[in-house]
Amino acid sequence: MFDYLAVSGQWDDRVIEYVDNQHEYFVHPTEIVNGRYKAPTAPGSGVDMKLEAAERYLYKG
């Protein structure tokens, strides 16, 4: 999404890594529609973790 909006402005010849097994940890997980990221509708970067997930993996050293 960043590349399209701020760098190249192109969809062609672009590939991304998508890790579907991590959607359960985020408040607003990434959505893919027709092979492309769907732009988030909520404000922010979309990387807010659910509290229980953040606490589970919090470093307690």
Short mmCIF file of N, CA and C in Angstrom, two decimals:
data_model
loop_
_atom_site.label_atom_id
_atom_site.label_comp_id
_atom_site.label_asym_id
_atom_site.label_seq_id
_atom_site.Cartn_x
_atom_site.Cartn_y
_atom_site.Cartn_z
N MET A 1 0.83 -1.19 0.00
CA MET A 1 0.00 0.00 0.00
C MET A 1 0.88 1.25 0.00
N PHE A 2 1.92 1.27 0.84
CA PHE A 2 2.81 2.44 0.90
C PHE A 2 3.46 2.69 -0.46
N ASP A 3 3.94 1.64 -1.09
CA ASP A 3 4.59 1.78 -2.39
C ASP A 3 3.64 2.43 -3.39
N TYR A 4 2.42 1.96 -3.44
CA TYR A 4 1.45 2.50 -4.39
C TYR A 4 1.13 3.97 -4.09
N LEU A 5 0.86 4.29 -2.84
CA LEU A 5 0.44 5.64 -2.48
C LEU A 5 1.57 6.67 -2.49
N ALA A 6 2.75 6.27 -2.03
CA ALA A 6 3.80 7.26 -1.80
C ALA A 6 5.02 7.14 -2.71
N VAL A 7 5.19 6.01 -3.40
CA VAL A 7 6.41 5.82 -4.18
C VAL A 7 6.14 5.71 -5.67
N SER A 8 5.57 4.57 -6.08
CA SER A 8 5.49 4.30 -7.52
C SER A 8 4.16 4.69 -8.16
N GLY A 9 3.06 4.58 -7.43
CA GLY A 9 1.75 4.85 -8.00
C GLY A 9 1.31 3.78 -9.00
N GLN A 10 1.92 2.60 -8.94
CA GLN A 10 1.61 1.52 -9.88
C GLN A 10 1.25 0.25 -9.14
N TRP A 11 0.37 -0.53 -9.77
CA TRP A 11 0.04 -1.86 -9.24
C TRP A 11 0.84 -2.94 -9.97
N ASP A 12 1.21 -2.68 -11.21
CA ASP A 12 1.86 -3.69 -12.04
C ASP A 12 3.24 -4.08 -11.51
N ASP A 13 3.57 -5.35 -11.68
CA ASP A 13 4.88 -5.88 -11.31
C ASP A 13 5.22 -5.68 -9.84
N ARG A 14 4.24 -5.74 -8.97
CA ARG A 14 4.48 -5.62 -7.53
C ARG A 14 4.07 -6.92 -6.85
N VAL A 15 4.87 -7.36 -5.90
CA VAL A 15 4.54 -8.53 -5.10
C VAL A 15 4.71 -8.18 -3.63
N ILE A 16 3.97 -8.87 -2.78
CA ILE A 16 4.04 -8.61 -1.35
C ILE A 16 4.09 -9.93 -0.60
N GLU A 17 4.51 -9.87 0.63
CA GLU A 17 4.44 -11.02 1.52
C GLU A 17 3.18 -10.84 2.37
N TYR A 18 2.40 -11.90 2.45
CA TYR A 18 1.17 -11.84 3.25
C TYR A 18 1.18 -13.04 4.18
N VAL A 19 1.06 -12.78 5.47
CA VAL A 19 1.10 -13.83 6.47
C VAL A 19 -0.28 -13.94 7.10
N ASP A 20 -1.10 -14.82 6.57
CA ASP A 20 -2.49 -14.94 7.01
C ASP A 20 -2.63 -15.48 8.43
N ASN A 21 -1.62 -16.19 8.92
CA ASN A 21 -1.76 -16.80 10.24
C ASN A 21 -1.61 -15.78 11.37
N GLN A 22 -1.36 -14.52 11.09
CA GLN A 22 -1.19 -13.53 12.16
C GLN A 22 -2.39 -12.59 12.31
N HIS A 23 -3.43 -12.80 11.52
CA HIS A 23 -4.58 -11.89 11.57
C HIS A 23 -5.28 -11.88 12.92
N GLU A 24 -5.18 -12.94 13.67
CA GLU A 24 -5.87 -13.04 14.95
C GLU A 24 -5.30 -12.11 16.01
N TYR A 25 -4.11 -11.56 15.80
CA TYR A 25 -3.45 -10.74 16.80
C TYR A 25 -3.75 -9.25 16.66
N PHE A 26 -4.38 -8.83 15.57
CA PHE A 26 -4.53 -7.41 15.30
C PHE A 26 -5.98 -6.94 15.40
N VAL A 27 -6.15 -5.72 15.83
CA VAL A 27 -7.48 -5.12 15.98
C VAL A 27 -8.14 -5.00 14.61
N HIS A 28 -7.39 -4.54 13.62
CA HIS A 28 -7.89 -4.39 12.26
C HIS A 28 -6.98 -5.17 11.33
N PRO A 29 -7.20 -6.48 11.18
CA PRO A 29 -6.30 -7.28 10.35
C PRO A 29 -6.36 -6.88 8.88
N THR A 30 -5.27 -7.15 8.19
CA THR A 30 -5.18 -6.85 6.76
C THR A 30 -6.20 -7.67 5.98
N GLU A 31 -6.82 -7.03 5.02
CA GLU A 31 -7.76 -7.73 4.13
C GLU A 31 -7.22 -7.71 2.72
N ILE A 32 -7.35 -8.85 2.05
CA ILE A 32 -6.96 -8.96 0.65
C ILE A 32 -8.23 -9.15 -0.18
N VAL A 33 -8.40 -8.34 -1.22
CA VAL A 33 -9.56 -8.43 -2.11
C VAL A 33 -9.03 -8.45 -3.55
N ASN A 34 -9.37 -9.49 -4.28
CA ASN A 34 -8.91 -9.64 -5.67
C ASN A 34 -7.40 -9.55 -5.80
N GLY A 35 -6.69 -10.15 -4.81
CA GLY A 35 -5.24 -10.19 -4.87
C GLY A 35 -4.53 -8.91 -4.50
N ARG A 36 -5.24 -7.96 -3.92
CA ARG A 36 -4.62 -6.69 -3.53
C ARG A 36 -5.05 -6.32 -2.11
N TYR A 37 -4.15 -5.59 -1.43
CA TYR A 37 -4.52 -5.09 -0.11
C TYR A 37 -5.73 -4.18 -0.22
N LYS A 38 -6.66 -4.32 0.70
CA LYS A 38 -7.78 -3.39 0.80
C LYS A 38 -7.34 -2.27 1.74
N ALA A 39 -7.49 -1.05 1.30
CA ALA A 39 -7.09 0.09 2.14
C ALA A 39 -7.90 0.08 3.43
N PRO A 40 -7.25 0.31 4.56
CA PRO A 40 -7.98 0.33 5.83
C PRO A 40 -8.93 1.51 5.91
N THR A 41 -10.03 1.32 6.59
CA THR A 41 -11.00 2.40 6.76
C THR A 41 -10.88 3.06 8.13
N ALA A 42 -10.21 2.40 9.06
CA ALA A 42 -10.00 2.98 10.39
C ALA A 42 -8.76 3.87 10.36
N PRO A 43 -8.73 4.92 11.16
CA PRO A 43 -7.54 5.76 11.20
C PRO A 43 -6.35 5.01 11.78
N GLY A 44 -5.16 5.44 11.40
CA GLY A 44 -3.94 4.84 11.92
C GLY A 44 -3.27 3.93 10.91
N SER A 45 -2.24 3.25 11.35
CA SER A 45 -1.44 2.42 10.46
C SER A 45 -1.98 1.00 10.33
N GLY A 46 -2.90 0.60 11.19
CA GLY A 46 -3.48 -0.74 11.11
C GLY A 46 -2.64 -1.81 11.77
N VAL A 47 -1.69 -1.41 12.60
CA VAL A 47 -0.83 -2.41 13.24
C VAL A 47 -1.09 -2.50 14.75
N ASP A 48 -2.23 -2.00 15.20
CA ASP A 48 -2.56 -2.09 16.62
C ASP A 48 -2.88 -3.54 16.99
N MET A 49 -2.13 -4.05 17.99
CA MET A 49 -2.35 -5.43 18.43
C MET A 49 -3.44 -5.46 19.49
N LYS A 50 -4.14 -6.57 19.53
CA LYS A 50 -5.11 -6.79 20.60
C LYS A 50 -4.34 -6.87 21.92
N LEU A 51 -4.92 -6.34 22.97
CA LEU A 51 -4.26 -6.29 24.27
C LEU A 51 -3.81 -7.67 24.73
N GLU A 52 -4.68 -8.67 24.60
CA GLU A 52 -4.32 -10.01 25.08
C GLU A 52 -3.15 -10.60 24.29
N ALA A 53 -3.04 -10.28 23.02
CA ALA A 53 -1.92 -10.76 22.21
C ALA A 53 -0.63 -10.06 22.63
N ALA A 54 -0.71 -8.77 22.83
CA ALA A 54 0.48 -8.02 23.25
C ALA A 54 0.97 -8.49 24.61
N GLU A 55 0.06 -8.72 25.54
CA GLU A 55 0.45 -9.20 26.86
C GLU A 55 1.04 -10.60 26.80
N ARG A 56 0.50 -11.43 25.94
CA ARG A 56 0.98 -12.81 25.81
C ARG A 56 2.44 -12.86 25.36
N TYR A 57 2.83 -11.96 24.47
CA TYR A 57 4.18 -11.99 23.92
C TYR A 57 5.09 -10.91 24.49
N LEU A 58 4.66 -10.25 25.54
CA LEU A 58 5.45 -9.21 26.19
C LEU A 58 6.72 -9.81 26.81
N TYR A 59 7.84 -9.19 26.55
CA TYR A 59 9.10 -9.65 27.15
C TYR A 59 9.10 -9.28 28.62
N LYS A 60 9.32 -10.28 29.47
CA LYS A 60 9.24 -10.08 30.91
C LYS A 60 10.59 -10.24 31.58
N GLY A 61 11.67 -10.12 30.80
CA GLY A 61 13.04 -10.33 31.29
C GLY A 61 13.48 -9.28 32.20
#
